[in-house]
GROMACS .gro file of C-alpha atoms in nm:
model
  150
    1CYS     CA    1   6.488  11.803  10.564
    2ASN     CA    2   6.719  11.504  10.520
    3LEU     CA    3   7.041  11.701  10.478
    4CYS     CA    4   7.241  11.394  10.374
    5GLY     CA    5   6.950  11.226  10.199
    6ARG     CA    6   6.749  10.925  10.307
    7ASN     CA    7   6.935  10.662  10.512
    8LYS     CA    8   7.270  10.843  10.494
    9VAL     CA    9   7.490  10.992  10.766
   10ILE     CA   10   7.750  11.268  10.776
   11GLY     CA   11   8.087  11.111  10.703
   12ASP     CA   12   8.299  11.421  10.770
   13PRO     CA   13   8.116  11.617  11.043
   14GLU     CA   14   8.392  11.873  11.116
   15ARG     CA   15   8.433  11.982  10.752
   16ILE     CA   16   8.350  12.350  10.713
   17ILE     CA   17   8.112  12.420  10.427
   18PRO     CA   18   8.300  12.690  10.229
   19ASP     CA   19   7.992  12.880  10.123
   20PRO     CA   20   7.951  13.253  10.197
   21MET     CA   21   7.595  13.194  10.322
   22PHE     CA   22   7.674  12.887  10.535
   23PRO     CA   23   8.035  12.899  10.666
   24VAL     CA   24   7.969  12.636  10.932
   25SER     CA   25   8.066  12.276  11.001
   26CYS     CA   26   7.847  11.999  10.868
   27ALA     CA   27   7.775  11.881  11.223
   28ASN     CA   28   7.678  12.228  11.349
   29LEU     CA   29   7.433  12.281  11.065
   30TYR     CA   30   7.278  11.939  11.126
   31ASP     CA   31   7.260  12.005  11.503
   32SER     CA   32   7.099  12.345  11.442
   33GLN     CA   33   6.813  12.184  11.248
   34ARG     CA   34   6.770  11.912  11.514
   35GLU     CA   35   6.750  12.177  11.791
   36ASN     CA   36   6.493  12.377  11.594
   37ILE     CA   37   6.278  12.066  11.551
   38GLN     CA   38   6.309  11.977  11.921
   39ASN     CA   39   6.200  12.331  12.012
   40GLY     CA   40   5.891  12.297  11.791
   41ASN     CA   41   6.015  12.536  11.524
   42GLY     CA   42   6.046  12.285  11.239
   43GLY     CA   43   6.347  12.206  11.025
   44TYR     CA   44   6.480  12.355  10.705
   45SER     CA   45   6.224  12.343  10.426
   46GLY     CA   46   6.173  12.433  10.063
   47GLN     CA   47   6.455  12.599   9.874
   48ILE     CA   48   6.680  12.625  10.181
   49CYS     CA   49   6.659  12.247  10.226
   50SER     CA   50   6.743  12.190   9.858
   51ASP     CA   51   7.038  12.429   9.873
   52LEU     CA   52   7.172  12.269  10.191
   53GLN     CA   53   7.137  11.918  10.048
   54VAL     CA   54   7.356  12.022   9.755
   55LEU     CA   55   7.617  12.166   9.994
   56PHE     CA   56   7.605  11.858  10.217
   57GLY     CA   57   7.644  11.628   9.918
   58ARG     CA   58   7.943  11.829   9.796
   59HIS     CA   59   8.127  11.877  10.127
   60CYS     CA   60   8.009  11.650  10.409
   61GLN     CA   61   8.075  11.306  10.254
   62CYS     CA   62   7.727  11.168  10.315
   63VAL     CA   63   7.746  10.788  10.318
   64GLU     CA   64   7.551  10.480  10.414
   65PRO     CA   65   7.613  10.399  10.784
   66SER     CA   66   7.791  10.077  10.680
   67ASP     CA   67   8.046  10.282  10.479
   68LEU     CA   68   8.129  10.529  10.758
   69SER     CA   69   8.461  10.359  10.841
   70THR     CA   70   8.586  10.417  10.484
   71VAL     CA   71   8.557  10.797  10.500
   72LYS     CA   72   8.880  10.995  10.528
   73THR     CA   73   8.787  11.282  10.758
   74CYS     CA   74   8.937  11.627  10.732
   75ILE     CA   75   9.238  11.747  10.933
   76PRO     CA   76   9.162  12.016  11.195
   77GLN     CA   77   9.326  12.357  11.169
   78GLU     CA   78   9.675  12.384  11.321
   79ASP     CA   79   9.674  12.026  11.450
   80ILE     CA   80  10.052  11.987  11.477
   81HIS     CA   81  10.029  11.655  11.661
   82GLY     CA   82   9.798  11.477  11.417
   83GLU     CA   83   9.794  11.399  11.048
   84ILE     CA   84  10.002  11.580  10.790
   85CYS     CA   85   9.811  11.745  10.506
   86GLU     CA   86   9.914  11.724  10.144
   87LYS     CA   87   9.647  11.938   9.976
   88ASP     CA   88   9.399  12.208  10.076
   89LYS     CA   89   9.110  11.962  10.043
   90ASP     CA   90   9.262  11.758  10.331
   91CYS     CA   91   9.182  12.047  10.568
   92CYS     CA   92   8.852  12.103  10.754
   93VAL     CA   93   8.911  12.473  10.694
   94GLY     CA   94   9.202  12.683  10.573
   95HIS     CA   95   9.490  12.578  10.351
   96CYS     CA   96   9.764  12.317  10.363
   97ARG     CA   97  10.078  12.526  10.413
   98TYR     CA   98  10.437  12.524  10.528
   99ILE     CA   99  10.479  12.706  10.861
  100HIS     CA  100  10.847  12.738  10.951
  101ALA     CA  101  10.797  12.704  11.327
  102TRP     CA  102  10.630  12.366  11.268
  103LYS     CA  103  10.864  12.237  10.995
  104SER     CA  104  10.936  11.916  11.187
  105HIS     CA  105  10.566  11.829  11.175
  106GLY     CA  106  10.520  11.891  10.805
  107LEU     CA  107  10.256  12.085  10.619
  108VAL     CA  108   9.973  12.212  10.840
  109CYS     CA  109   9.612  12.314  10.782
  110THR     CA  110   9.599  12.682  10.870
  111HIS     CA  111   9.480  13.031  10.780
  112ARG     CA  112   9.829  13.168  10.847
  113ALA     CA  113  10.032  13.304  10.559
  114ASP     CA  114  10.238  13.044  10.375
  115GLU     CA  115  10.607  13.053  10.474
  116SER     CA  116  10.743  12.831  10.199
  117HIS     CA  117  10.997  13.105  10.124
  118LEU     CA  118  11.160  13.001  10.457
  119MET     CA  119  11.163  12.633  10.363
  120PRO     CA  120  11.514  12.486  10.396
  121ALA     CA  121  11.667  12.353  10.076
  122GLY     CA  122  11.582  11.987  10.032
  123TRP     CA  123  11.298  11.993  10.288
  124THR     CA  124  11.025  11.740  10.221
  125ASN     CA  125  10.691  11.681  10.387
  126PRO     CA  126  10.750  11.401  10.641
  127THR     CA  127  10.581  11.074  10.561
  128PRO     CA  128  10.388  10.935  10.856
  129ALA     CA  129  10.524  10.603  10.974
  130THR     CA  130  10.322  10.309  10.849
  131PRO     CA  131  10.263  10.064  11.130
  132GLU     CA  132  10.388   9.713  11.075
  133PRO     CA  133  10.104   9.472  11.011
  134GLU     CA  134  10.024   9.256  11.308
  135ILE     CA  135  10.104   8.889  11.248
  136ILE     CA  136   9.862   8.662  11.426
  137ASN     CA  137   9.883   8.284  11.471
  138GLN     CA  138  10.190   8.239  11.258
  139ALA     CA  139  10.400   7.933  11.334
  140PRO     CA  140  10.775   7.990  11.381
  141PRO     CA  141  11.012   7.878  11.102
  142GLY     CA  142  11.029   7.498  11.106
  143GLY     CA  143  10.680   7.466  11.253
  144ILE     CA  144  10.560   7.428  11.606
  145ILE     CA  145  10.779   7.206  11.822
  146GLY     CA  146  10.627   6.861  11.853
  147GLN     CA  147  10.400   6.912  11.551
  148ALA     CA  148  10.409   6.645  11.282
  149PRO     CA  149  10.520   6.768  10.938
  150PRO     CA  150  10.239   6.817  10.684
   0.00000   0.00000   0.00000
Protein backbone atom coordinates (compact mmCIF):
# COMPACT_ATOMS: atom_id res chain seq x y z
CA CYS A 1 0.00 0.00 0.00
CA ASN A 2 1.56 3.30 -1.07
CA LEU A 3 0.35 5.36 1.88
CA CYS A 4 1.43 8.65 0.31
CA GLY A 5 0.74 7.54 -3.24
CA ARG A 6 3.19 6.67 -5.98
CA ASN A 7 6.52 8.53 -5.92
CA LYS A 8 5.61 10.67 -2.90
CA VAL A 9 7.14 10.91 0.56
CA ILE A 10 5.85 11.94 3.98
CA GLY A 11 6.43 15.66 4.36
CA ASP A 12 5.36 15.94 8.00
CA PRO A 13 6.30 12.60 9.64
CA GLU A 14 5.65 13.62 13.28
CA ARG A 15 2.09 14.86 12.64
CA ILE A 16 -0.42 12.84 14.63
CA ILE A 17 -3.34 11.62 12.55
CA PRO A 18 -6.35 12.84 14.60
CA ASP A 19 -8.56 9.89 13.81
CA PRO A 20 -10.14 7.77 16.57
CA MET A 21 -9.09 4.56 14.79
CA PHE A 22 -5.51 5.67 13.99
CA PRO A 23 -4.23 8.16 16.62
CA VAL A 24 -0.60 7.68 15.59
CA SER A 25 2.12 9.69 13.86
CA CYS A 26 2.45 9.46 10.11
CA ALA A 27 5.97 8.03 10.48
CA ASN A 28 4.90 5.35 12.99
CA LEU A 29 2.09 4.13 10.76
CA TYR A 30 4.44 3.99 7.77
CA ASP A 31 7.10 2.17 9.84
CA SER A 32 4.52 -0.32 11.11
CA GLN A 33 3.63 -1.34 7.55
CA ARG A 34 7.32 -1.59 6.58
CA GLU A 35 8.04 -3.85 9.60
CA ASN A 36 5.07 -6.08 8.75
CA ILE A 37 6.34 -6.47 5.18
CA GLN A 38 9.88 -7.22 6.38
CA ASN A 39 8.49 -9.89 8.71
CA GLY A 40 6.64 -11.53 5.81
CA ASN A 41 3.19 -10.47 6.98
CA GLY A 42 2.34 -8.14 4.08
CA GLY A 43 1.31 -4.51 4.18
CA TYR A 44 -2.04 -2.81 4.51
CA SER A 45 -4.45 -3.87 1.80
CA GLY A 46 -7.96 -3.32 0.52
CA GLN A 47 -10.22 -0.94 2.38
CA ILE A 48 -7.69 -0.28 5.16
CA CYS A 49 -5.16 0.89 2.56
CA SER A 50 -7.76 3.18 0.96
CA ASP A 51 -8.77 4.64 4.32
CA LEU A 52 -5.16 5.23 5.34
CA GLN A 53 -4.32 6.88 2.01
CA VAL A 54 -7.12 9.38 2.62
CA LEU A 55 -5.80 10.10 6.13
CA PHE A 56 -2.22 10.41 4.87
CA GLY A 57 -3.30 12.78 2.11
CA ARG A 58 -5.20 14.92 4.60
CA HIS A 59 -2.64 15.04 7.42
CA CYS A 60 0.87 13.92 6.44
CA GLN A 61 1.64 16.44 3.66
CA CYS A 62 2.65 13.86 1.07
CA VAL A 63 4.88 15.53 -1.52
CA GLU A 64 7.29 14.78 -4.32
CA PRO A 65 10.81 14.26 -2.90
CA SER A 66 11.97 17.43 -4.70
CA ASP A 67 9.36 19.48 -2.76
CA LEU A 68 10.27 18.15 0.69
CA SER A 69 12.19 21.30 1.65
CA THR A 70 9.06 23.44 1.13
CA VAL A 71 6.97 21.61 3.75
CA LYS A 72 6.33 23.41 7.04
CA THR A 73 6.47 20.63 9.60
CA CYS A 74 4.38 20.59 12.75
CA ILE A 75 5.57 21.88 16.13
CA PRO A 76 6.09 19.20 18.81
CA GLN A 77 4.05 19.29 22.00
CA GLU A 78 5.42 21.54 24.77
CA ASP A 79 8.52 22.50 22.80
CA ILE A 80 9.28 25.72 24.69
CA HIS A 81 12.67 26.18 23.03
CA GLY A 82 11.52 25.87 19.42
CA GLU A 83 8.97 27.51 17.18
CA ILE A 84 6.00 29.48 18.43
CA CYS A 85 2.58 28.26 17.30
CA GLU A 86 -0.16 30.55 16.08
CA LYS A 87 -2.98 28.08 15.40
CA ASP A 88 -3.92 24.54 16.43
CA LYS A 89 -3.00 23.24 12.97
CA ASP A 90 0.64 24.27 13.64
CA CYS A 91 0.83 21.55 16.32
CA CYS A 92 1.74 17.88 15.77
CA VAL A 93 -0.82 17.11 18.44
CA GLY A 94 -2.78 19.15 20.97
CA HIS A 95 -3.74 22.79 20.79
CA CYS A 96 -1.92 26.10 20.46
CA ARG A 97 -2.46 27.70 23.88
CA TYR A 98 -1.21 30.29 26.32
CA ILE A 99 0.47 28.68 29.34
CA HIS A 100 1.32 31.29 31.96
CA ALA A 101 4.54 29.62 33.14
CA TRP A 102 5.87 29.81 29.57
CA LYS A 103 4.58 33.29 28.68
CA SER A 104 8.06 34.48 27.66
CA HIS A 105 8.15 31.78 24.99
CA GLY A 106 4.75 32.51 23.51
CA LEU A 107 1.91 30.21 22.62
CA VAL A 108 2.74 26.51 23.00
CA CYS A 109 1.39 23.29 21.51
CA THR A 110 -0.04 21.37 24.45
CA HIS A 111 -2.87 19.30 25.89
CA ARG A 112 -2.84 21.43 29.05
CA ALA A 113 -5.80 23.65 29.82
CA ASP A 114 -5.62 27.10 28.25
CA GLU A 115 -4.57 29.78 30.76
CA SER A 116 -5.41 32.83 28.67
CA HIS A 117 -7.40 34.13 31.65
CA LEU A 118 -3.95 34.69 33.30
CA MET A 119 -2.60 36.54 30.27
CA PRO A 120 -1.19 39.95 31.28
CA ALA A 121 -2.89 42.95 29.72
CA GLY A 122 -1.21 43.88 26.47
CA TRP A 123 0.60 40.53 26.12
CA THR A 124 1.29 39.51 22.54
CA ASN A 125 2.70 36.33 21.06
CA PRO A 126 6.43 37.02 20.54
CA THR A 127 7.53 37.21 16.94
CA PRO A 128 10.57 35.07 16.23
CA ALA A 129 13.56 37.10 15.14
CA THR A 130 14.07 37.06 11.39
CA PRO A 131 17.72 36.51 10.59
CA GLU A 132 19.40 39.18 8.53
CA PRO A 133 20.03 38.01 4.99
CA GLU A 134 23.63 37.11 4.36
CA ILE A 135 25.33 39.47 1.92
CA ILE A 136 27.88 37.71 -0.20
CA ASN A 137 30.44 39.24 -2.57
CA GLN A 138 29.23 42.78 -2.20
CA ALA A 139 31.78 45.49 -2.89
CA PRO A 140 32.13 48.22 -0.25
CA PRO A 141 30.71 51.69 -1.02
CA GLY A 142 32.95 53.35 -3.60
CA GLY A 143 34.04 50.02 -5.06
CA ILE A 144 37.03 47.85 -4.40
CA ILE A 145 40.25 49.78 -3.81
CA GLY A 146 42.37 49.78 -6.95
CA GLN A 147 39.43 48.79 -9.17
CA ALA A 148 38.79 50.94 -12.23
CA PRO A 149 35.38 52.64 -12.30
CA PRO A 150 32.79 51.04 -14.62
